[in-house]
Amino acid sequence: MGDVAVLHTGQKMPLIGLGTWKSKPGMVKQAVLWALEAGYRHIDCAAIYGNEAEIGEALEEAFGPDKALTRNDVFITSKLWNTRHHPDDVEPSLMKTLKDLKLDYLDLYLIHWPLGFQRGDDPFPKADDGTMLYDSTDYKLTWAAMEKLVDKGLIKSIGLSNFNSRQLDDVLSVARIKPTVLQVESHPCLAQLELLDHCRKQDVVMTAYSPLGSPDRAWKQPDEPVILEEPLLTTLAEKYKKSPAQIILRWQVQRGVVTIPKSVTESRIKENIQVFDFTLEDQEMKSVTALNKGWRYIVPSITVEGRRVPRDAGHPHFPFNDPY
């Protein structure tokens, strides 16, 4: 298997990429440069992260005729935001991302979420009472607009993020150009076994975001499990002289799951890609998978009458009402 997943387009997608969600401006440029220096050849971006222009500065510095790297050496992903689902908004959104990243094309462009927000320049449009303003554009129409960008050579392949298995099948039922990738939250507490199996059957590669449980989230709950403190992972880390984070990342790539740990710390960035020099035994793989609790950390939530509830559960395309 090596260190890449092969997409149905024939593209080779490195199994470890640098995640850039929550990487603050002022820090992300250096993080990208450190990652490329450490051997990363895959950077995961998104318009909504608000840091693509700074990532573009890093890419411009790293690529060039007199540099060790060229554009073709690095797999770069970005994502279409929820306010841009209307077919007329898809190409302008991509062009803005390409301009910010200082690129001519993307290797992969994803629909970030299946649910649309009201069109406009406010990325989180709200009514006066604070509730989100939604848009009911069918994501299959958004998909058709994405396909046209592949035709134009602006992107090499297209995929989905945060879609469930039913929604993935819904897109596949109309797709002229099939999705290559489904990016979802996945870690030992959310192993996504059924969804991974479903993706394999459809020849779709799964990418795991928040693979370490996203300990720096804004809406952390005091009673939630802390993955990196699981005794099993500590034990395996001692055995292989690795960190618990490296054990988790190895578990994912050994399952053929592309994984995009985020960091802005040089030592962690280096550590996160050093997972191709050891192999977990079958029983150890099963033991890590057995930590699965179906625990989802990344559900945008709001407080209603003192209780945390999913913000978008009322949207007809909300993905997490289905089992997987």
PDB file of C-alpha atoms in Angstrom:
ATOM      1  CA  MET A   1       0.000   0.000   0.000  1.00  0.00           C
ATOM      2  CA  GLY A   2       2.923   2.356   0.667  1.00  0.00           C
ATOM      3  CA  ASP A   3       2.126   5.862   1.802  1.00  0.00           C
ATOM      4  CA  VAL A   4      -0.546   6.797  -0.770  1.00  0.00           C
ATOM      5  CA  ALA A   5      -4.169   5.956  -1.529  1.00  0.00           C
ATOM      6  CA  VAL A   6      -4.914   5.575  -5.236  1.00  0.00           C
ATOM      7  CA  LEU A   7      -8.113   7.369  -6.299  1.00  0.00           C
ATOM      8  CA  HIS A   8     -10.324   5.986  -9.062  1.00  0.00           C
ATOM      9  CA  THR A   9      -8.933   8.758 -11.296  1.00  0.00           C
ATOM     10  CA  GLY A  10      -5.479   7.207 -10.897  1.00  0.00           C
ATOM     11  CA  GLN A  11      -4.334  10.141  -8.710  1.00  0.00           C
ATOM     12  CA  LYS A  12      -2.072   9.233  -5.806  1.00  0.00           C
ATOM     13  CA  MET A  13      -3.247  10.882  -2.592  1.00  0.00           C
ATOM     14  CA  PRO A  14      -0.709  10.799   0.268  1.00  0.00           C
ATOM     15  CA  LEU A  15      -2.150   8.967   3.294  1.00  0.00           C
ATOM     16  CA  ILE A  16      -0.940  11.682   5.689  1.00  0.00           C
ATOM     17  CA  GLY A  17      -1.721  15.326   4.994  1.00  0.00           C
ATOM     18  CA  LEU A  18      -1.488  18.530   7.005  1.00  0.00           C
ATOM     19  CA  GLY A  19      -4.849  19.715   8.314  1.00  0.00           C
ATOM     20  CA  THR A  20      -5.281  23.502   8.524  1.00  0.00           C
ATOM     21  CA  TRP A  21      -8.630  23.915  10.348  1.00  0.00           C
ATOM     22  CA  LYS A  22      -8.173  26.211  13.368  1.00  0.00           C
ATOM     23  CA  SER A  23      -4.584  27.030  12.314  1.00  0.00           C
ATOM     24  CA  LYS A  24      -4.482  30.728  13.074  1.00  0.00           C
ATOM     25  CA  PRO A  25      -3.311  33.288  10.536  1.00  0.00           C
ATOM     26  CA  GLY A  26       0.233  34.241  11.474  1.00  0.00           C
ATOM     27  CA  MET A  27       1.017  30.590  12.229  1.00  0.00           C
ATOM     28  CA  VAL A  28      -0.289  28.593   9.278  1.00  0.00           C
ATOM     29  CA  LYS A  29       2.297  29.765   6.730  1.00  0.00           C
ATOM     30  CA  GLN A  30       5.130  28.501   8.895  1.00  0.00           C
ATOM     31  CA  ALA A  31       3.221  25.259   9.607  1.00  0.00           C
ATOM     32  CA  VAL A  32       2.869  24.556   5.864  1.00  0.00           C
ATOM     33  CA  LEU A  33       6.561  25.282   5.234  1.00  0.00           C
ATOM     34  CA  TRP A  34       7.589  22.999   8.126  1.00  0.00           C
ATOM     35  CA  ALA A  35       5.276  20.275   6.803  1.00  0.00           C
ATOM     36  CA  LEU A  36       6.686  20.424   3.266  1.00  0.00           C
ATOM     37  CA  GLU A  37      10.207  20.359   4.722  1.00  0.00           C
ATOM     38  CA  ALA A  38       9.279  17.299   6.837  1.00  0.00           C
ATOM     39  CA  GLY A  39       8.129  15.402   3.747  1.00  0.00           C
ATOM     40  CA  TYR A  40       4.376  16.130   3.637  1.00  0.00           C
ATOM     41  CA  ARG A  41       3.036  16.120   0.093  1.00  0.00           C
ATOM     42  CA  HIS A  42      -0.626  16.732   0.933  1.00  0.00           C
ATOM     43  CA  ILE A  43      -2.213  19.906   2.367  1.00  0.00           C
ATOM     44  CA  ASP A  44      -5.917  20.057   3.308  1.00  0.00           C
ATOM     45  CA  CYS A  45      -7.511  23.514   3.109  1.00  0.00           C
ATOM     46  CA  ALA A  46     -10.980  25.112   3.075  1.00  0.00           C
ATOM     47  CA  ALA A  47     -12.309  28.561   2.282  1.00  0.00           C
ATOM     48  CA  ILE A  48     -14.135  28.789   5.629  1.00  0.00           C
ATOM     49  CA  TYR A  49     -10.887  28.306   7.587  1.00  0.00           C
ATOM     50  CA  GLY A  50     -10.031  31.908   6.676  1.00  0.00           C
ATOM     51  CA  ASN A  51      -6.345  31.167   6.125  1.00  0.00           C
ATOM     52  CA  GLU A  52      -6.036  30.198   2.444  1.00  0.00           C
ATOM     53  CA  ALA A  53      -4.273  33.442   1.466  1.00  0.00           C
ATOM     54  CA  GLU A  54      -1.544  32.763   4.018  1.00  0.00           C
ATOM     55  CA  ILE A  55      -1.250  29.123   2.898  1.00  0.00           C
ATOM     56  CA  GLY A  56      -0.872  30.548  -0.625  1.00  0.00           C
ATOM     57  CA  GLU A  57       2.129  32.575   0.539  1.00  0.00           C
ATOM     58  CA  ALA A  58       3.765  29.384   1.813  1.00  0.00           C
ATOM     59  CA  LEU A  59       3.018  27.510  -1.418  1.00  0.00           C
ATOM     60  CA  GLU A  60       4.376  30.368  -3.533  1.00  0.00           C
ATOM     61  CA  GLU A  61       7.575  30.297  -1.472  1.00  0.00           C
ATOM     62  CA  ALA A  62       7.884  26.495  -1.682  1.00  0.00           C
ATOM     63  CA  PHE A  63       7.227  26.015  -5.407  1.00  0.00           C
ATOM     64  CA  GLY A  64       9.278  27.347  -8.235  1.00  0.00           C
ATOM     65  CA  PRO A  65      11.798  26.584 -10.953  1.00  0.00           C
ATOM     66  CA  ASP A  66      14.755  26.964  -8.581  1.00  0.00           C
ATOM     67  CA  LYS A  67      13.068  25.136  -5.686  1.00  0.00           C
ATOM     68  CA  ALA A  68      13.140  21.468  -4.663  1.00  0.00           C
ATOM     69  CA  LEU A  69       9.349  21.209  -5.029  1.00  0.00           C
ATOM     70  CA  THR A  70       7.000  21.862  -7.919  1.00  0.00           C
ATOM     71  CA  ARG A  71       3.216  22.261  -7.820  1.00  0.00           C
ATOM     72  CA  ASN A  72       2.764  18.715  -9.161  1.00  0.00           C
ATOM     73  CA  ASP A  73       4.586  17.240  -6.156  1.00  0.00           C
ATOM     74  CA  VAL A  74       1.913  18.263  -3.647  1.00  0.00           C
ATOM     75  CA  PHE A  75      -1.726  17.134  -3.398  1.00  0.00           C
ATOM     76  CA  ILE A  76      -3.896  20.116  -2.438  1.00  0.00           C
ATOM     77  CA  THR A  77      -7.530  19.939  -1.344  1.00  0.00           C
ATOM     78  CA  SER A  78     -10.017  22.719  -0.652  1.00  0.00           C
ATOM     79  CA  LYS A  79     -13.742  22.877   0.092  1.00  0.00           C
ATOM     80  CA  LEU A  80     -16.849  24.737  -1.057  1.00  0.00           C
ATOM     81  CA  TRP A  81     -18.617  26.481   1.847  1.00  0.00           C
ATOM     82  CA  ASN A  82     -22.302  26.105   2.785  1.00  0.00           C
ATOM     83  CA  THR A  83     -23.345  29.580   1.547  1.00  0.00           C
ATOM     84  CA  ARG A  84     -22.046  28.732  -1.946  1.00  0.00           C
ATOM     85  CA  HIS A  85     -24.205  25.733  -2.869  1.00  0.00           C
ATOM     86  CA  HIS A  86     -26.160  27.570  -5.573  1.00  0.00           C
ATOM     87  CA  PRO A  87     -24.756  26.352  -8.917  1.00  0.00           C
ATOM     88  CA  ASP A  88     -23.959  29.959  -9.951  1.00  0.00           C
ATOM     89  CA  ASP A  89     -21.740  30.399  -6.870  1.00  0.00           C
ATOM     90  CA  VAL A  90     -19.561  27.293  -7.279  1.00  0.00           C
ATOM     91  CA  GLU A  91     -17.080  28.504  -9.898  1.00  0.00           C
ATOM     92  CA  PRO A  92     -16.574  31.990  -8.339  1.00  0.00           C
ATOM     93  CA  SER A  93     -15.890  30.286  -4.977  1.00  0.00           C
ATOM     94  CA  LEU A  94     -13.290  28.018  -6.513  1.00  0.00           C
ATOM     95  CA  MET A  95     -11.668  30.953  -8.335  1.00  0.00           C
ATOM     96  CA  LYS A  96     -11.371  32.850  -5.035  1.00  0.00           C
ATOM     97  CA  THR A  97      -9.731  29.800  -3.414  1.00  0.00           C
ATOM     98  CA  LEU A  98      -7.313  29.385  -6.342  1.00  0.00           C
ATOM     99  CA  LYS A  99      -6.428  33.091  -6.198  1.00  0.00           C
ATOM    100  CA  ASP A 100      -5.821  32.909  -2.424  1.00  0.00           C
ATOM    101  CA  LEU A 101      -3.763  29.722  -2.689  1.00  0.00           C
ATOM    102  CA  LYS A 102      -1.915  31.170  -5.727  1.00  0.00           C
ATOM    103  CA  LEU A 103      -2.655  28.028  -7.754  1.00  0.00           C
ATOM    104  CA  ASP A 104      -3.923  27.199 -11.251  1.00  0.00           C
ATOM    105  CA  TYR A 105      -5.736  24.054 -10.180  1.00  0.00           C
ATOM    106  CA  LEU A 106      -6.711  21.911  -7.176  1.00  0.00           C
ATOM    107  CA  ASP A 107      -6.122  18.177  -6.900  1.00  0.00           C
ATOM    108  CA  LEU A 108      -9.411  17.781  -5.026  1.00  0.00           C
ATOM    109  CA  TYR A 109     -12.415  20.024  -4.294  1.00  0.00           C
ATOM    110  CA  LEU A 110     -15.027  18.915  -1.762  1.00  0.00           C
ATOM    111  CA  ILE A 111     -18.560  20.033  -0.903  1.00  0.00           C
ATOM    112  CA  HIS A 112     -17.843  20.877   2.751  1.00  0.00           C
ATOM    113  CA  TRP A 113     -21.282  19.939   4.151  1.00  0.00           C
ATOM    114  CA  PRO A 114     -24.436  18.543   2.521  1.00  0.00           C
ATOM    115  CA  LEU A 115     -26.525  21.366   3.996  1.00  0.00           C
ATOM    116  CA  GLY A 116     -26.668  24.838   2.506  1.00  0.00           C
ATOM    117  CA  PHE A 117     -26.857  28.186   4.283  1.00  0.00           C
ATOM    118  CA  GLN A 118     -28.547  31.282   2.845  1.00  0.00           C
ATOM    119  CA  ARG A 119     -26.605  32.748  -0.114  1.00  0.00           C
ATOM    120  CA  GLY A 120     -24.547  35.839   0.533  1.00  0.00           C
ATOM    121  CA  ASP A 121     -21.289  37.059   2.003  1.00  0.00           C
ATOM    122  CA  ASP A 122     -22.051  36.221   5.644  1.00  0.00           C
ATOM    123  CA  PRO A 123     -20.596  32.719   6.152  1.00  0.00           C
ATOM    124  CA  PHE A 124     -22.955  32.039   9.101  1.00  0.00           C
ATOM    125  CA  PRO A 125     -26.188  33.903   8.247  1.00  0.00           C
ATOM    126  CA  LYS A 126     -28.559  34.173  11.202  1.00  0.00           C
ATOM    127  CA  ALA A 127     -32.097  35.408  11.774  1.00  0.00           C
ATOM    128  CA  ASP A 128     -32.785  38.059  14.425  1.00  0.00           C
ATOM    129  CA  ASP A 129     -33.473  35.328  16.991  1.00  0.00           C
ATOM    130  CA  GLY A 130     -30.015  33.840  16.407  1.00  0.00           C
ATOM    131  CA  THR A 131     -31.142  30.765  14.430  1.00  0.00           C
ATOM    132  CA  MET A 132     -29.310  29.883  11.220  1.00  0.00           C
ATOM    133  CA  LEU A 133     -30.758  30.931   7.875  1.00  0.00           C
ATOM    134  CA  TYR A 134     -30.719  27.922   5.568  1.00  0.00           C
ATOM    135  CA  ASP A 135     -30.859  27.340   1.857  1.00  0.00           C
ATOM    136  CA  SER A 136     -32.520  24.288   0.373  1.00  0.00           C
ATOM    137  CA  THR A 137     -30.406  23.946  -2.809  1.00  0.00           C
ATOM    138  CA  ASP A 138     -30.184  20.246  -3.642  1.00  0.00           C
ATOM    139  CA  TYR A 139     -26.547  19.217  -3.296  1.00  0.00           C
ATOM    140  CA  LYS A 140     -26.954  17.166  -6.503  1.00  0.00           C
ATOM    141  CA  LEU A 141     -27.274  20.483  -8.401  1.00  0.00           C
ATOM    142  CA  THR A 142     -24.163  21.733  -6.619  1.00  0.00           C
ATOM    143  CA  TRP A 143     -22.438  18.513  -7.703  1.00  0.00           C
ATOM    144  CA  ALA A 144     -23.299  19.111 -11.371  1.00  0.00           C
ATOM    145  CA  ALA A 145     -21.664  22.553 -11.102  1.00  0.00           C
ATOM    146  CA  MET A 146     -18.564  20.937  -9.541  1.00  0.00           C
ATOM    147  CA  GLU A 147     -18.334  18.500 -12.460  1.00  0.00           C
ATOM    148  CA  LYS A 148     -18.077  21.434 -14.888  1.00  0.00           C
ATOM    149  CA  LEU A 149     -14.962  22.639 -13.051  1.00  0.00           C
ATOM    150  CA  VAL A 150     -13.310  19.272 -13.698  1.00  0.00           C
ATOM    151  CA  ASP A 151     -14.241  19.659 -17.392  1.00  0.00           C
ATOM    152  CA  LYS A 152     -12.491  23.051 -17.366  1.00  0.00           C
ATOM    153  CA  GLY A 153      -9.304  21.582 -15.867  1.00  0.00           C
ATOM    154  CA  LEU A 154      -9.577  23.713 -12.720  1.00  0.00           C
ATOM    155  CA  ILE A 155      -9.767  20.660 -10.476  1.00  0.00           C
ATOM    156  CA  LYS A 156      -8.546  17.105 -10.995  1.00  0.00           C
ATOM    157  CA  SER A 157     -11.209  15.406  -8.912  1.00  0.00           C
ATOM    158  CA  ILE A 158     -14.210  16.174  -6.735  1.00  0.00           C
ATOM    159  CA  GLY A 159     -15.544  14.725  -3.530  1.00  0.00           C
ATOM    160  CA  LEU A 160     -17.721  15.175  -0.473  1.00  0.00           C
ATOM    161  CA  SER A 161     -17.274  16.034   3.186  1.00  0.00           C
ATOM    162  CA  ASN A 162     -19.624  15.245   6.100  1.00  0.00           C
ATOM    163  CA  PHE A 163     -22.094  13.404   3.836  1.00  0.00           C
ATOM    164  CA  ASN A 164     -23.643  10.180   5.161  1.00  0.00           C
ATOM    165  CA  SER A 165     -23.831   6.918   3.184  1.00  0.00           C
ATOM    166  CA  ARG A 166     -27.333   7.661   1.869  1.00  0.00           C
ATOM    167  CA  GLN A 167     -26.275  11.115   0.667  1.00  0.00           C
ATOM    168  CA  LEU A 168     -23.135   9.666  -0.951  1.00  0.00           C
ATOM    169  CA  ASP A 169     -25.321   7.153  -2.824  1.00  0.00           C
ATOM    170  CA  ASP A 170     -27.681   9.970  -3.793  1.00  0.00           C
ATOM    171  CA  VAL A 171     -24.789  11.839  -5.463  1.00  0.00           C
ATOM    172  CA  LEU A 172     -23.491   8.624  -7.068  1.00  0.00           C
ATOM    173  CA  SER A 173     -26.942   8.006  -8.569  1.00  0.00           C
ATOM    174  CA  VAL A 174     -26.690  11.164 -10.707  1.00  0.00           C
ATOM    175  CA  ALA A 175     -22.933  11.712 -10.973  1.00  0.00           C
ATOM    176  CA  ARG A 176     -21.389  11.995 -14.406  1.00  0.00           C
ATOM    177  CA  ILE A 177     -18.029  12.337 -12.609  1.00  0.00           C
ATOM    178  CA  LYS A 178     -17.920  10.135  -9.517  1.00  0.00           C
ATOM    179  CA  PRO A 179     -16.715  11.407  -6.155  1.00  0.00           C
ATOM    180  CA  THR A 180     -13.182  10.220  -5.347  1.00  0.00           C
ATOM    181  CA  VAL A 181     -13.153  11.018  -1.628  1.00  0.00           C
ATOM    182  CA  LEU A 182     -15.482  11.284   1.365  1.00  0.00           C
ATOM    183  CA  GLN A 183     -13.940  13.291   4.202  1.00  0.00           C
ATOM    184  CA  VAL A 184     -15.489  12.710   7.627  1.00  0.00           C
ATOM    185  CA  GLU A 185     -14.616  12.829  11.299  1.00  0.00           C
ATOM    186  CA  SER A 186     -12.895   9.612  12.328  1.00  0.00           C
ATOM    187  CA  HIS A 187     -10.738   8.450  15.235  1.00  0.00           C
ATOM    188  CA  PRO A 188     -10.730   5.390  17.533  1.00  0.00           C
ATOM    189  CA  CYS A 189     -13.881   6.621  19.349  1.00  0.00           C
ATOM    190  CA  LEU A 190     -15.622   7.043  15.953  1.00  0.00           C
ATOM    191  CA  ALA A 191     -14.120   4.271  13.835  1.00  0.00           C
ATOM    192  CA  GLN A 192     -16.726   4.721  11.036  1.00  0.00           C
ATOM    193  CA  LEU A 193     -16.607   0.990  10.226  1.00  0.00           C
ATOM    194  CA  GLU A 194     -19.901   0.823   8.294  1.00  0.00           C
ATOM    195  CA  LEU A 195     -19.159   4.018   6.370  1.00  0.00           C
ATOM    196  CA  LEU A 196     -15.613   2.881   5.522  1.00  0.00           C
ATOM    197  CA  ASP A 197     -16.981  -0.446   4.282  1.00  0.00           C
ATOM    198  CA  HIS A 198     -19.590   1.413   2.208  1.00  0.00           C
ATOM    199  CA  CYS A 199     -16.909   3.713   0.711  1.00  0.00           C
ATOM    200  CA  ARG A 200     -14.725   0.751  -0.240  1.00  0.00           C
ATOM    201  CA  LYS A 201     -17.625  -0.880  -2.078  1.00  0.00           C
ATOM    202  CA  GLN A 202     -18.209   2.361  -4.015  1.00  0.00           C
ATOM    203  CA  ASP A 203     -14.501   2.869  -4.795  1.00  0.00           C
ATOM    204  CA  VAL A 204     -14.437   6.058  -2.725  1.00  0.00           C
ATOM    205  CA  VAL A 205     -11.430   6.792  -0.487  1.00  0.00           C
ATOM    206  CA  MET A 206     -12.215   7.908   3.075  1.00  0.00           C
ATOM    207  CA  THR A 207     -10.312  10.792   4.639  1.00  0.00           C
ATOM    208  CA  ALA A 208     -10.358  11.230   8.435  1.00  0.00           C
ATOM    209  CA  TYR A 209     -10.433  14.713   9.919  1.00  0.00           C
ATOM    210  CA  SER A 210      -9.924  15.421  13.632  1.00  0.00           C
ATOM    211  CA  PRO A 211      -8.109  12.054  13.833  1.00  0.00           C
ATOM    212  CA  LEU A 212      -6.858  12.787  17.352  1.00  0.00           C
ATOM    213  CA  GLY A 213     -10.262  13.945  18.630  1.00  0.00           C
ATOM    214  CA  SER A 214      -9.697  17.663  18.021  1.00  0.00           C
ATOM    215  CA  PRO A 215      -8.752  18.561  21.621  1.00  0.00           C
ATOM    216  CA  ASP A 216      -8.714  22.310  20.791  1.00  0.00           C
ATOM    217  CA  ARG A 217     -12.395  22.610  19.817  1.00  0.00           C
ATOM    218  CA  ALA A 218     -14.481  25.528  21.041  1.00  0.00           C
ATOM    219  CA  TRP A 219     -17.431  23.397  22.194  1.00  0.00           C
ATOM    220  CA  LYS A 220     -15.582  20.782  24.248  1.00  0.00           C
ATOM    221  CA  GLN A 221     -17.643  19.008  26.912  1.00  0.00           C
ATOM    222  CA  PRO A 222     -16.201  18.146  30.351  1.00  0.00           C
ATOM    223  CA  ASP A 223     -17.513  14.550  30.305  1.00  0.00           C
ATOM    224  CA  GLU A 224     -16.246  13.491  26.871  1.00  0.00           C
ATOM    225  CA  PRO A 225     -13.573  10.816  26.369  1.00  0.00           C
ATOM    226  CA  VAL A 226     -10.002  11.994  25.746  1.00  0.00           C
ATOM    227  CA  ILE A 227      -8.661   9.655  23.073  1.00  0.00           C
ATOM    228  CA  LEU A 228      -4.971  10.334  23.588  1.00  0.00           C
ATOM    229  CA  GLU A 229      -5.259   9.223  27.234  1.00  0.00           C
ATOM    230  CA  GLU A 230      -6.627   5.746  26.403  1.00  0.00           C
ATOM    231  CA  PRO A 231      -4.430   3.209  28.290  1.00  0.00           C
ATOM    232  CA  LEU A 232      -4.316   0.872  25.253  1.00  0.00           C
ATOM    233  CA  LEU A 233      -2.743   3.603  23.138  1.00  0.00           C
ATOM    234  CA  THR A 234      -0.185   4.404  25.837  1.00  0.00           C
ATOM    235  CA  THR A 235       0.771   0.721  26.035  1.00  0.00           C
ATOM    236  CA  LEU A 236       1.165   0.397  22.259  1.00  0.00           C
ATOM    237  CA  ALA A 237       3.116   3.673  22.156  1.00  0.00           C
ATOM    238  CA  GLU A 238       5.599   2.282  24.699  1.00  0.00           C
ATOM    239  CA  LYS A 239       5.941  -0.993  22.746  1.00  0.00           C
ATOM    240  CA  TYR A 240       6.700   0.734  19.422  1.00  0.00           C
ATOM    241  CA  LYS A 241       8.581   3.712  20.950  1.00  0.00           C
ATOM    242  CA  LYS A 242       6.037   6.045  19.377  1.00  0.00           C
ATOM    243  CA  SER A 243       3.496   8.542  20.759  1.00  0.00           C
ATOM    244  CA  PRO A 244      -0.218   7.698  21.285  1.00  0.00           C
ATOM    245  CA  ALA A 245      -0.945  10.113  18.394  1.00  0.00           C
ATOM    246  CA  GLN A 246       1.348   8.125  16.093  1.00  0.00           C
ATOM    247  CA  ILE A 247      -0.404   4.879  17.077  1.00  0.00           C
ATOM    248  CA  ILE A 248      -3.772   6.402  16.090  1.00  0.00           C
ATOM    249  CA  LEU A 249      -2.428   7.745  12.793  1.00  0.00           C
ATOM    250  CA  ARG A 250      -0.824   4.368  12.014  1.00  0.00           C
ATOM    251  CA  TRP A 251      -4.147   2.619  12.734  1.00  0.00           C
ATOM    252  CA  GLN A 252      -5.887   4.882  10.225  1.00  0.00           C
ATOM    253  CA  VAL A 253      -3.351   4.619   7.401  1.00  0.00           C
ATOM    254  CA  GLN A 254      -3.100   0.859   7.905  1.00  0.00           C
ATOM    255  CA  ARG A 255      -6.878   0.753   7.231  1.00  0.00           C
ATOM    256  CA  GLY A 256      -6.229   2.697   4.010  1.00  0.00           C
ATOM    257  CA  VAL A 257      -7.810   5.833   5.468  1.00  0.00           C
ATOM    258  CA  VAL A 258      -6.199   9.145   4.459  1.00  0.00           C
ATOM    259  CA  THR A 259      -5.616  11.177   7.616  1.00  0.00           C
ATOM    260  CA  ILE A 260      -5.079  14.928   8.045  1.00  0.00           C
ATOM    261  CA  PRO A 261      -3.790  15.791  11.534  1.00  0.00           C
ATOM    262  CA  LYS A 262      -3.624  19.529  12.171  1.00  0.00           C
ATOM    263  CA  SER A 263      -0.710  21.113  13.981  1.00  0.00           C
ATOM    264  CA  VAL A 264       1.220  24.378  13.993  1.00  0.00           C
ATOM    265  CA  THR A 265       4.000  22.948  16.200  1.00  0.00           C
ATOM    266  CA  GLU A 266       7.130  21.903  14.309  1.00  0.00           C
ATOM    267  CA  SER A 267       7.893  18.855  16.469  1.00  0.00           C
ATOM    268  CA  ARG A 268       4.305  17.518  16.197  1.00  0.00           C
ATOM    269  CA  ILE A 269       4.146  18.167  12.456  1.00  0.00           C
ATOM    270  CA  LYS A 270       7.308  16.056  12.052  1.00  0.00           C
ATOM    271  CA  GLU A 271       6.068  13.371  14.451  1.00  0.00           C
ATOM    272  CA  ASN A 272       2.684  12.989  12.734  1.00  0.00           C
ATOM    273  CA  ILE A 273       4.181  11.821   9.435  1.00  0.00           C
ATOM    274  CA  GLN A 274       6.599   9.336  11.043  1.00  0.00           C
ATOM    275  CA  VAL A 275       4.126   6.458  10.897  1.00  0.00           C
ATOM    276  CA  PHE A 276       5.421   4.446   7.937  1.00  0.00           C
ATOM    277  CA  ASP A 277       8.315   2.722   9.732  1.00  0.00           C
ATOM    278  CA  PHE A 278       6.245   0.289  11.836  1.00  0.00           C
ATOM    279  CA  THR A 279       3.169  -1.911  11.469  1.00  0.00           C
ATOM    280  CA  LEU A 280       0.515  -2.756  14.053  1.00  0.00           C
ATOM    281  CA  GLU A 281      -0.299  -6.449  14.443  1.00  0.00           C
ATOM    282  CA  ASP A 282      -3.794  -7.632  13.409  1.00  0.00           C
ATOM    283  CA  GLN A 283      -4.886  -8.050  17.013  1.00  0.00           C
ATOM    284  CA  GLU A 284      -3.597  -4.583  17.908  1.00  0.00           C
ATOM    285  CA  MET A 285      -5.551  -3.098  14.980  1.00  0.00           C
ATOM    286  CA  LYS A 286      -8.678  -4.836  16.294  1.00  0.00           C
ATOM    287  CA  SER A 287      -8.037  -3.574  19.829  1.00  0.00           C
ATOM    288  CA  VAL A 288      -7.773   0.041  18.649  1.00  0.00           C
ATOM    289  CA  THR A 289     -10.966  -0.381  16.572  1.00  0.00           C
ATOM    290  CA  ALA A 290     -12.673  -1.793  19.692  1.00  0.00           C
ATOM    291  CA  LEU A 291     -12.304   1.639  21.354  1.00  0.00           C
ATOM    292  CA  ASN A 292     -15.130   2.730  19.015  1.00  0.00           C
ATOM    293  CA  LYS A 293     -18.000   4.332  20.953  1.00  0.00           C
ATOM    294  CA  GLY A 294     -19.745   6.041  18.046  1.00  0.00           C
ATOM    295  CA  TRP A 295     -18.641   9.279  19.727  1.00  0.00           C
ATOM    296  CA  ARG A 296     -18.825  12.266  17.390  1.00  0.00           C
ATOM    297  CA  TYR A 297     -16.911  15.355  18.539  1.00  0.00           C
ATOM    298  CA  ILE A 298     -17.578  17.600  15.556  1.00  0.00           C
ATOM    299  CA  VAL A 299     -21.256  18.545  15.579  1.00  0.00           C
ATOM    300  CA  PRO A 300     -21.714  22.335  15.501  1.00  0.00           C
ATOM    301  CA  SER A 301     -23.866  22.898  18.588  1.00  0.00           C
ATOM    302  CA  ILE A 302     -25.812  25.668  20.276  1.00  0.00           C
ATOM    303  CA  THR A 303     -27.233  26.029  23.792  1.00  0.00           C
ATOM    304  CA  VAL A 304     -31.034  25.956  24.009  1.00  0.00           C
ATOM    305  CA  GLU A 305     -32.617  26.221  27.477  1.00  0.00           C
ATOM    306  CA  GLY A 306     -29.324  25.214  29.063  1.00  0.00           C
ATOM    307  CA  ARG A 307     -28.827  22.128  26.855  1.00  0.00           C
ATOM    308  CA  ARG A 308     -26.304  21.622  24.031  1.00  0.00           C
ATOM    309  CA  VAL A 309     -28.136  20.639  20.860  1.00  0.00           C
ATOM    310  CA  PRO A 310     -26.965  20.191  17.243  1.00  0.00           C
ATOM    311  CA  ARG A 311     -27.344  23.566  15.524  1.00  0.00           C
ATOM    312  CA  ASP A 312     -28.403  22.199  12.132  1.00  0.00           C
ATOM    313  CA  ALA A 313     -30.476  19.135  13.090  1.00  0.00           C
ATOM    314  CA  GLY A 314     -33.609  20.705  11.575  1.00  0.00           C
ATOM    315  CA  HIS A 315     -32.083  21.059   8.101  1.00  0.00           C
ATOM    316  CA  PRO A 316     -33.445  18.464   5.631  1.00  0.00           C
ATOM    317  CA  HIS A 317     -29.864  17.582   4.600  1.00  0.00           C
ATOM    318  CA  PHE A 318     -28.476  17.305   8.163  1.00  0.00           C
ATOM    319  CA  PRO A 319     -26.204  14.241   7.831  1.00  0.00           C
ATOM    320  CA  PHE A 320     -26.047  12.853  11.367  1.00  0.00           C
ATOM    321  CA  ASN A 321     -29.630  11.668  11.846  1.00  0.00           C
ATOM    322  CA  ASP A 322     -28.767   8.501   9.870  1.00  0.00           C
ATOM    323  CA  PRO A 323     -26.814   5.667  11.546  1.00  0.00           C
ATOM    324  CA  TYR A 324     -23.862   6.259   9.173  1.00  0.00           C
TER     325      TYR A 324
END
